[in-house]
mmCIF file of C-alpha atoms in Angstrom:
data_model
loop_
_atom_site.group_PDB
_atom_site.id
_atom_site.type_symbol
_atom_site.label_atom_id
_atom_site.label_comp_id
_atom_site.label_asym_id
_atom_site.label_seq_id
_atom_site.Cartn_x
_atom_site.Cartn_y
_atom_site.Cartn_z
ATOM 1 C CA MET G 1 -46.598 142.782 -5.889
ATOM 2 C CA LYS G 2 -42.724 143.399 -5.860
ATOM 3 C CA ALA G 3 -41.909 145.324 -2.274
ATOM 4 C CA GLU G 4 -38.717 146.809 -3.320
ATOM 5 C CA ASN G 5 -38.858 149.296 -0.902
ATOM 6 C CA HIS G 6 -37.746 148.233 2.828
ATOM 7 C CA LYS G 7 -36.724 145.319 1.211
ATOM 8 C CA MET G 8 -34.677 142.701 3.723
ATOM 9 C CA SER G 9 -31.380 141.329 2.473
ATOM 10 C CA ASN G 10 -30.142 139.754 5.273
ATOM 11 C CA VAL G 11 -32.514 136.911 6.294
ATOM 12 C CA LEU G 12 -32.510 134.226 9.155
ATOM 13 C CA VAL G 13 -34.779 131.306 8.362
ATOM 14 C CA THR G 14 -35.238 128.186 10.882
ATOM 15 C CA GLY G 15 -37.062 125.099 10.040
ATOM 16 C CA ALA G 16 -34.709 125.847 6.931
ATOM 17 C CA THR G 17 -34.613 121.719 6.147
ATOM 18 C CA GLY G 18 -38.456 121.660 6.154
ATOM 19 C CA PHE G 19 -40.906 121.274 3.206
ATOM 20 C CA ILE G 20 -41.405 124.767 3.293
ATOM 21 C CA GLY G 21 -37.800 125.927 4.619
ATOM 22 C CA ARG G 22 -35.958 124.148 1.702
ATOM 23 C CA ALA G 23 -37.932 126.016 -0.831
ATOM 24 C CA LEU G 24 -38.232 129.123 0.853
ATOM 25 C CA CYS G 25 -34.473 128.944 1.200
ATOM 26 C CA ALA G 26 -34.235 128.234 -2.943
ATOM 27 C CA LYS G 27 -35.846 130.954 -3.622
ATOM 28 C CA LEU G 28 -34.251 133.893 -1.317
ATOM 29 C CA LEU G 29 -30.846 132.398 -2.670
ATOM 30 C CA ALA G 30 -32.300 133.126 -5.952
ATOM 31 C CA GLU G 31 -32.938 136.345 -5.518
ATOM 32 C CA GLY G 32 -29.441 137.410 -3.977
ATOM 33 C CA ALA G 33 -30.505 137.382 -0.274
ATOM 34 C CA GLN G 34 -28.012 136.453 2.554
ATOM 35 C CA THR G 35 -29.671 133.611 3.719
ATOM 36 C CA ARG G 36 -28.456 132.157 7.189
ATOM 37 C CA ALA G 37 -30.062 128.790 8.290
ATOM 38 C CA ALA G 38 -31.013 127.677 11.897
ATOM 39 C CA VAL G 39 -30.399 123.536 11.449
ATOM 40 C CA TRP G 40 -30.385 121.016 13.958
ATOM 41 C CA ARG G 41 -26.742 119.993 14.428
ATOM 42 C CA GLU G 42 -27.408 116.662 13.726
ATOM 43 C CA GLU G 43 -29.077 117.251 10.251
ATOM 44 C CA PRO G 44 -27.146 115.003 7.452
ATOM 45 C CA ALA G 45 -24.715 117.626 5.511
ATOM 46 C CA GLY G 46 -26.485 116.216 2.038
ATOM 47 C CA SER G 47 -29.782 118.202 3.183
ATOM 48 C CA ILE G 48 -28.358 121.326 3.221
ATOM 49 C CA GLN G 49 -28.207 123.753 0.391
ATOM 50 C CA ALA G 50 -25.202 125.034 -0.955
ATOM 51 C CA GLY G 51 -24.929 129.029 -0.622
ATOM 52 C CA LEU G 52 -26.869 128.812 2.679
ATOM 53 C CA ASP G 53 -24.638 130.598 5.668
ATOM 54 C CA VAL G 54 -25.495 127.417 7.944
ATOM 55 C CA VAL G 55 -25.728 128.020 12.077
ATOM 56 C CA PRO G 56 -26.731 124.680 13.518
ATOM 57 C CA ILE G 57 -28.718 124.479 16.653
ATOM 58 C CA ASP G 58 -29.419 121.711 19.154
ATOM 59 C CA SER G 59 -32.850 122.468 20.098
ATOM 60 C CA ILE G 60 -35.438 125.207 19.960
ATOM 61 C CA GLY G 61 -36.894 126.305 23.290
ATOM 62 C CA PRO G 62 -36.997 128.322 26.483
ATOM 63 C CA ASP G 63 -33.253 128.309 26.707
ATOM 64 C CA THR G 64 -32.097 128.314 23.125
ATOM 65 C CA ASP G 65 -29.024 130.708 22.195
ATOM 66 C CA TRP G 66 -29.913 132.694 19.008
ATOM 67 C CA ASN G 67 -26.896 135.005 18.854
ATOM 68 C CA ARG G 68 -24.741 133.979 16.547
ATOM 69 C CA ALA G 69 -27.792 133.288 14.257
ATOM 70 C CA LEU G 70 -29.251 136.578 14.562
ATOM 71 C CA ALA G 71 -26.044 138.491 13.991
ATOM 72 C CA GLY G 72 -26.593 141.022 11.186
ATOM 73 C CA ILE G 73 -29.641 139.977 10.396
ATOM 74 C CA ASP G 74 -32.680 141.939 9.447
ATOM 75 C CA ALA G 75 -35.756 139.564 9.203
ATOM 76 C CA VAL G 76 -36.516 136.475 10.945
ATOM 77 C CA ILE G 77 -38.907 133.428 8.805
ATOM 78 C CA HIS G 78 -39.857 131.203 11.924
ATOM 79 C CA LEU G 79 -40.459 127.962 10.276
ATOM 80 C CA ALA G 80 -39.462 125.480 12.767
ATOM 81 C CA ALA G 81 -42.479 124.268 14.439
ATOM 82 C CA ARG G 82 -43.191 121.164 16.624
ATOM 83 C CA VAL G 83 -45.927 120.200 14.210
ATOM 84 C CA HIS G 84 -49.483 118.477 13.761
ATOM 85 C CA VAL G 85 -49.254 114.939 13.984
ATOM 86 C CA MET G 86 -52.380 112.418 13.208
ATOM 87 C CA ASP G 87 -51.092 109.763 16.172
ATOM 88 C CA GLU G 88 -49.662 111.819 18.959
ATOM 89 C CA LYS G 89 -47.326 109.915 21.309
ATOM 90 C CA ALA G 90 -46.352 112.585 23.800
ATOM 91 C CA GLU G 91 -47.731 111.792 27.597
ATOM 92 C CA GLU G 92 -48.699 115.710 27.695
ATOM 93 C CA PRO G 93 -48.876 116.744 23.899
ATOM 94 C CA LEU G 94 -50.033 120.468 25.079
ATOM 95 C CA ALA G 95 -47.119 120.841 27.312
ATOM 96 C CA ALA G 96 -44.620 119.576 24.202
ATOM 97 C CA TYR G 97 -46.198 121.736 22.082
ATOM 98 C CA ARG G 98 -45.720 124.679 24.156
ATOM 99 C CA ARG G 99 -42.485 124.286 24.832
ATOM 100 C CA VAL G 100 -40.899 124.796 21.036
ATOM 101 C CA ASN G 101 -44.218 126.258 19.413
ATOM 102 C CA VAL G 102 -44.830 129.126 22.629
ATOM 103 C CA ALA G 103 -41.340 129.224 24.739
ATOM 104 C CA GLY G 104 -39.468 128.871 21.396
ATOM 105 C CA THR G 105 -40.785 131.740 20.084
ATOM 106 C CA GLU G 106 -41.345 133.862 22.481
ATOM 107 C CA ARG G 107 -37.321 133.070 22.892
ATOM 108 C CA LEU G 108 -36.127 134.244 19.455
ATOM 109 C CA ALA G 109 -38.203 136.450 19.725
ATOM 110 C CA ARG G 110 -36.979 138.270 22.586
ATOM 111 C CA MET G 111 -33.115 137.578 21.388
ATOM 112 C CA ALA G 112 -34.225 138.946 17.495
ATOM 113 C CA ALA G 113 -35.448 142.317 18.957
ATOM 114 C CA ALA G 114 -32.080 142.573 21.198
ATOM 115 C CA ASN G 115 -30.254 142.108 18.329
ATOM 116 C CA GLY G 116 -31.515 144.500 16.552
ATOM 117 C CA VAL G 117 -33.767 142.249 13.880
ATOM 118 C CA LYS G 118 -36.445 144.533 12.277
ATOM 119 C CA ARG G 119 -39.114 142.099 11.115
ATOM 120 C CA LEU G 120 -40.083 138.503 12.260
ATOM 121 C CA ILE G 121 -42.582 136.283 9.883
ATOM 122 C CA PHE G 122 -44.326 134.113 12.180
ATOM 123 C CA MET G 123 -45.365 130.864 10.190
ATOM 124 C CA SER G 124 -48.955 129.848 12.292
ATOM 125 C CA SER G 125 -51.932 127.411 10.802
ATOM 126 C CA VAL G 126 -55.146 127.860 9.815
ATOM 127 C CA LYS G 127 -55.966 125.754 12.803
ATOM 128 C CA VAL G 128 -55.776 128.358 15.008
ATOM 129 C CA HIS G 129 -59.534 129.214 14.234
ATOM 130 C CA GLY G 130 -60.788 125.667 14.480
ATOM 131 C CA GLU G 131 -61.005 122.081 12.081
ATOM 132 C CA GLU G 132 -64.451 123.297 10.397
ATOM 133 C CA THR G 133 -66.523 126.056 9.279
ATOM 134 C CA PRO G 134 -69.769 126.589 7.145
ATOM 135 C CA VAL G 135 -68.417 129.802 6.098
ATOM 136 C CA ARG G 136 -65.169 131.034 4.870
ATOM 137 C CA TYR G 137 -62.892 132.303 8.218
ATOM 138 C CA THR G 138 -61.439 136.018 8.168
ATOM 139 C CA GLU G 139 -58.952 137.380 10.349
ATOM 140 C CA HIS G 140 -61.514 138.718 12.406
ATOM 141 C CA ASP G 141 -63.127 136.007 13.102
ATOM 142 C CA ILE G 142 -62.572 134.968 17.371
ATOM 143 C CA PRO G 143 -59.888 131.967 16.846
ATOM 144 C CA ALA G 144 -60.849 128.876 18.689
ATOM 145 C CA PRO G 145 -58.297 125.817 18.228
ATOM 146 C CA LEU G 146 -59.150 122.293 18.985
ATOM 147 C CA ASP G 147 -56.154 120.725 19.351
ATOM 148 C CA PRO G 148 -52.917 121.008 20.856
ATOM 149 C CA TYR G 149 -50.705 122.214 18.022
ATOM 150 C CA GLY G 150 -53.748 124.790 17.548
ATOM 151 C CA VAL G 151 -53.215 126.308 20.755
ATOM 152 C CA SER G 152 -49.845 126.615 20.653
ATOM 153 C CA LYS G 153 -49.841 128.613 17.468
ATOM 154 C CA LEU G 154 -52.528 130.724 18.937
ATOM 155 C CA GLU G 155 -50.545 131.179 22.160
ATOM 156 C CA ALA G 156 -47.270 131.826 20.188
ATOM 157 C CA GLU G 157 -49.309 134.900 17.929
ATOM 158 C CA ASP G 158 -50.332 136.228 21.348
ATOM 159 C CA ILE G 159 -46.677 136.534 22.855
ATOM 160 C CA LEU G 160 -45.167 137.856 19.560
ATOM 161 C CA ARG G 161 -48.173 140.678 19.708
ATOM 162 C CA LYS G 162 -46.905 141.623 23.101
ATOM 163 C CA ILE G 163 -43.211 141.566 22.395
ATOM 164 C CA ALA G 164 -43.870 143.691 19.458
ATOM 165 C CA ALA G 165 -45.461 146.506 21.116
ATOM 166 C CA LYS G 166 -42.826 146.541 24.153
ATOM 167 C CA THR G 167 -39.897 146.238 21.844
ATOM 168 C CA GLY G 168 -40.785 147.462 18.090
ATOM 169 C CA LEU G 169 -39.895 144.246 16.303
ATOM 170 C CA GLU G 170 -42.254 144.464 13.311
ATOM 171 C CA VAL G 171 -44.217 141.107 13.940
ATOM 172 C CA VAL G 172 -46.334 139.535 10.649
ATOM 173 C CA VAL G 173 -48.149 136.244 11.418
ATOM 174 C CA ILE G 174 -49.510 133.894 8.319
ATOM 175 C CA ARG G 175 -52.145 131.396 8.407
ATOM 176 C CA PRO G 176 -52.081 129.180 5.770
ATOM 177 C CA PRO G 177 -54.505 125.977 5.216
ATOM 178 C CA LEU G 178 -52.942 122.791 3.852
ATOM 179 C CA VAL G 179 -49.758 123.070 2.015
ATOM 180 C CA TYR G 180 -48.814 121.117 -1.256
ATOM 181 C CA GLY G 181 -46.426 120.851 -3.351
ATOM 182 C CA PRO G 182 -43.185 119.537 -3.697
ATOM 183 C CA GLY G 183 -41.473 117.669 -1.129
ATOM 184 C CA VAL G 184 -45.010 116.866 0.254
ATOM 185 C CA LYS G 185 -45.590 114.219 3.274
ATOM 186 C CA ALA G 186 -48.341 112.793 5.086
ATOM 187 C CA ASN G 187 -52.019 112.708 4.384
ATOM 188 C CA PHE G 188 -52.032 114.672 0.831
ATOM 189 C CA TYR G 189 -49.087 112.093 -0.480
ATOM 190 C CA LYS G 190 -50.893 109.516 0.827
ATOM 191 C CA LEU G 191 -53.763 110.489 -0.958
ATOM 192 C CA MET G 192 -51.331 111.087 -4.289
ATOM 193 C CA GLY G 193 -50.313 107.529 -3.886
ATOM 194 C CA ILE G 194 -54.206 106.199 -3.645
ATOM 195 C CA VAL G 195 -55.292 107.730 -7.036
ATOM 196 C CA ALA G 196 -52.135 106.668 -8.586
ATOM 197 C CA ARG G 197 -52.803 103.174 -8.126
ATOM 198 C CA GLY G 198 -56.288 103.935 -9.287
ATOM 199 C CA LEU G 199 -58.050 102.932 -5.795
ATOM 200 C CA PRO G 200 -61.680 103.570 -5.518
ATOM 201 C CA LEU G 201 -62.758 106.254 -3.062
ATOM 202 C CA PRO G 202 -66.166 106.679 -1.272
ATOM 203 C CA PHE G 203 -66.238 110.754 -1.622
ATOM 204 C CA GLY G 204 -68.501 110.849 -4.831
ATOM 205 C CA SER G 205 -71.524 112.344 -2.764
ATOM 206 C CA VAL G 206 -69.337 114.736 -0.832
ATOM 207 C CA ASN G 207 -70.124 118.858 -0.993
ATOM 208 C CA ASN G 208 -67.539 120.161 1.146
ATOM 209 C CA ALA G 209 -65.274 123.644 0.684
ATOM 210 C CA ARG G 210 -61.444 123.269 1.657
ATOM 211 C CA SER G 211 -59.015 125.847 1.496
ATOM 212 C CA LEU G 212 -55.513 124.888 -0.003
ATOM 213 C CA ILE G 213 -52.075 126.718 -1.144
ATOM 214 C CA TYR G 214 -49.461 125.703 -3.305
ATOM 215 C CA LEU G 215 -46.042 125.885 -1.917
ATOM 216 C CA GLY G 216 -44.813 128.176 -4.551
ATOM 217 C CA ASN G 217 -47.955 130.533 -3.934
ATOM 218 C CA LEU G 218 -46.972 130.384 -0.040
ATOM 219 C CA ILE G 219 -43.377 130.799 -0.690
ATOM 220 C CA ASP G 220 -44.082 134.225 -3.242
ATOM 221 C CA ALA G 221 -46.034 135.411 0.167
ATOM 222 C CA VAL G 222 -43.974 134.853 2.847
ATOM 223 C CA ILE G 223 -41.133 136.551 0.522
ATOM 224 C CA LEU G 224 -43.642 139.508 0.342
ATOM 225 C CA CYS G 225 -44.548 139.704 4.273
ATOM 226 C CA SER G 226 -40.792 140.175 4.997
ATOM 227 C CA ARG G 227 -40.558 143.038 2.877
ATOM 228 C CA HIS G 228 -43.453 145.071 2.599
ATOM 229 C CA PRO G 229 -43.784 148.340 4.966
ATOM 230 C CA SER G 230 -47.525 147.701 5.079
ATOM 231 C CA ALA G 231 -47.293 143.873 6.090
ATOM 232 C CA ALA G 232 -45.923 145.292 10.220
ATOM 233 C CA GLY G 233 -48.221 143.886 12.484
ATOM 234 C CA GLN G 234 -50.642 142.165 10.790
ATOM 235 C CA THR G 235 -51.883 138.610 10.211
ATOM 236 C CA PHE G 236 -53.117 137.066 6.843
ATOM 237 C CA LEU G 237 -54.977 134.633 6.073
ATOM 238 C CA ILE G 238 -54.019 132.843 2.799
ATOM 239 C CA SER G 239 -55.199 130.539 0.102
ATOM 240 C CA ASP G 240 -54.562 129.484 -3.405
ATOM 241 C CA GLY G 241 -57.700 131.469 -3.710
ATOM 242 C CA GLU G 242 -59.849 128.521 -4.810
ATOM 243 C CA ASN G 243 -61.986 126.385 -2.687
ATOM 244 C CA VAL G 244 -62.513 122.736 -3.540
ATOM 245 C CA SER G 245 -64.786 119.820 -2.685
ATOM 246 C CA THR G 246 -62.479 116.446 -1.662
ATOM 247 C CA PRO G 247 -64.119 114.928 -4.399
ATOM 248 C CA GLU G 248 -62.836 117.965 -7.141
ATOM 249 C CA LEU G 249 -59.594 117.691 -5.637
ATOM 250 C CA ILE G 250 -59.551 114.367 -6.030
ATOM 251 C CA ARG G 251 -60.183 114.840 -9.924
ATOM 252 C CA ARG G 252 -57.615 117.317 -10.341
ATOM 253 C CA ILE G 253 -54.577 115.010 -8.713
ATOM 254 C CA ALA G 254 -55.999 112.701 -10.771
ATOM 255 C CA ALA G 255 -55.973 115.018 -13.865
ATOM 256 C CA ALA G 256 -52.234 115.822 -13.102
ATOM 257 C CA LEU G 257 -51.763 112.021 -12.587
ATOM 258 C CA GLY G 258 -52.465 111.363 -15.700
ATOM 259 C CA LYS G 259 -54.886 108.778 -13.961
ATOM 260 C CA PRO G 260 -58.591 108.403 -13.898
ATOM 261 C CA ALA G 261 -60.839 109.517 -10.492
ATOM 262 C CA ARG G 262 -62.396 106.365 -9.428
ATOM 263 C CA LEU G 263 -64.944 108.167 -6.995
ATOM 264 C CA PHE G 264 -68.172 106.476 -6.147
ATOM 265 C CA PRO G 265 -70.836 107.718 -3.566
ATOM 266 C CA PHE G 266 -71.246 106.778 -0.162
ATOM 267 C CA PRO G 267 -73.165 107.865 3.503
ATOM 268 C CA PRO G 268 -71.025 110.136 5.465
ATOM 269 C CA GLU G 269 -72.684 109.211 8.191
ATOM 270 C CA ILE G 270 -71.404 106.100 8.042
ATOM 271 C CA MET G 271 -67.843 107.034 7.054
ATOM 272 C CA ARG G 272 -67.940 109.729 10.328
ATOM 273 C CA PHE G 273 -68.838 106.463 12.523
ATOM 274 C CA ALA G 274 -66.182 104.713 11.069
ATOM 275 C CA GLY G 275 -64.023 106.804 11.778
ATOM 276 C CA LYS G 276 -64.851 107.234 15.487
ATOM 277 C CA LEU G 277 -64.764 103.612 15.506
ATOM 278 C CA THR G 278 -60.589 103.475 13.968
ATOM 279 C CA GLY G 279 -59.378 106.462 15.728
ATOM 280 C CA ARG G 280 -59.073 108.277 12.640
ATOM 281 C CA ALA G 281 -62.098 110.721 13.396
ATOM 282 C CA SER G 282 -59.811 113.584 12.700
ATOM 283 C CA ALA G 283 -58.748 112.728 9.157
ATOM 284 C CA VAL G 284 -62.358 111.510 7.747
ATOM 285 C CA ASP G 285 -63.604 115.302 9.753
ATOM 286 C CA ARG G 286 -61.159 116.887 7.255
ATOM 287 C CA LEU G 287 -62.194 114.808 4.102
ATOM 288 C CA LEU G 288 -65.863 115.422 4.596
ATOM 289 C CA GLY G 289 -65.926 118.583 6.554
ATOM 290 C CA SER G 290 -65.470 122.361 5.014
ATOM 291 C CA LEU G 291 -62.487 124.610 5.997
ATOM 292 C CA ALA G 292 -62.349 127.306 3.804
ATOM 293 C CA VAL G 293 -60.090 131.378 4.491
ATOM 294 C CA ASP G 294 -61.141 134.574 2.814
ATOM 295 C CA ASP G 295 -57.701 135.801 1.867
ATOM 296 C CA SER G 296 -59.018 138.967 0.521
ATOM 297 C CA LYS G 297 -56.772 140.973 3.251
ATOM 298 C CA ILE G 298 -53.651 139.936 1.898
ATOM 299 C CA ARG G 299 -54.616 140.929 -1.376
ATOM 300 C CA LYS G 300 -56.189 144.452 -1.140
ATOM 301 C CA GLU G 301 -53.055 145.916 1.531
ATOM 302 C CA LEU G 302 -50.207 143.773 0.249
ATOM 303 C CA GLY G 303 -51.489 143.641 -3.413
ATOM 304 C CA TRP G 304 -50.216 139.916 -3.292
ATOM 305 C CA LYS G 305 -51.982 137.278 -6.056
ATOM 306 C CA PRO G 306 -50.733 133.763 -6.415
ATOM 307 C CA PRO G 307 -48.441 133.154 -8.867
ATOM 308 C CA PHE G 308 -49.529 129.909 -9.713
ATOM 309 C CA THR G 309 -52.990 128.348 -10.048
ATOM 310 C CA MET G 310 -54.180 125.419 -8.371
ATOM 311 C CA THR G 311 -53.871 123.622 -11.386
ATOM 312 C CA GLU G 312 -50.505 124.291 -12.042
ATOM 313 C CA GLY G 313 -49.566 124.149 -8.311
ATOM 314 C CA LEU G 314 -50.972 120.114 -8.839
ATOM 315 C CA LYS G 315 -49.126 119.574 -11.892
ATOM 316 C CA GLU G 316 -45.737 120.695 -10.400
ATOM 317 C CA THR G 317 -46.843 118.160 -7.635
ATOM 318 C CA ALA G 318 -47.711 115.328 -9.123
ATOM 319 C CA GLU G 319 -43.991 115.675 -11.977
ATOM 320 C CA TRP G 320 -42.576 115.651 -8.245
ATOM 321 C CA TYR G 321 -44.795 112.420 -7.082
ATOM 322 C CA ASP G 322 -44.070 110.766 -10.686
ATOM 323 C CA ARG G 323 -40.060 111.479 -10.112
ATOM 324 C CA VAL G 324 -39.749 110.337 -6.582
ATOM 325 C CA LYS G 325 -41.512 106.845 -7.415
ATOM 326 C CA LYS G 326 -39.347 106.674 -10.231
ATOM 327 C CA MET G 327 -36.147 106.421 -8.065
ATOM 328 C CA PRO G 328 -34.224 103.464 -7.948
#
């Protein structure tokens, strides 16, 4: 749905050189939006897209000076965060997450309100709900994050709502599940590599349901949330609109790559036990467990519909993967 009224023409994107940020900035520039990017001061010049109004920052935390970045801005899309990692090395992980994701977000929001910014879109995560559910999560479910990253995102959401109530800043919270697309890293990229090499995977008997969202669909929804009048003050779960089991996802990835899906059945209980022994319990649980969302709210209230199917998204991702692997 196109929301022409309440259109934001001057946009600040934090995390502009990241996986989501690069795609978002490219889309905003293509649509003619005046797009400013807050990037790390040490960011290599070659990683910054042409056409962006770049404002360097040293760090994100409780003391960040956002005044220059916020001058003349209508909407802030806050993507920058201390992201979830599999092998956390910080001595006090929650404190490290809170400094960036909570205190840093609070600082940005307060300064945005003081600078006359109309709206702030906050990229949260489905992890505020938890890690596994037998039914689809909705925005009405009581959040129950299980790790420091999820806790920090939920705390940031709560602070943003308080700032909105006091200042009139319009806050929109988006909680995506796993995001895939060109440029994807971490476990999804590793899974693509395993499938591309034709290695057998022991998930043939897994019967779960997982929600995902293609990068292009997420970007479309973010831009809509930055412009639609009815998005103000709302929280949205979002997905591609179809849930898949782990073996079905592997089959679809294989088809997109033009490879056979090599799956064999193996007892999930033994895989979970092996995951605990090897310190990979959370990774195994995500492959075996269900985590699905109900995104009917954003569809009904904003008229949003994903512009890409999962099949199309996986095809684009596979084509990017092939290009990357062919590079010298």
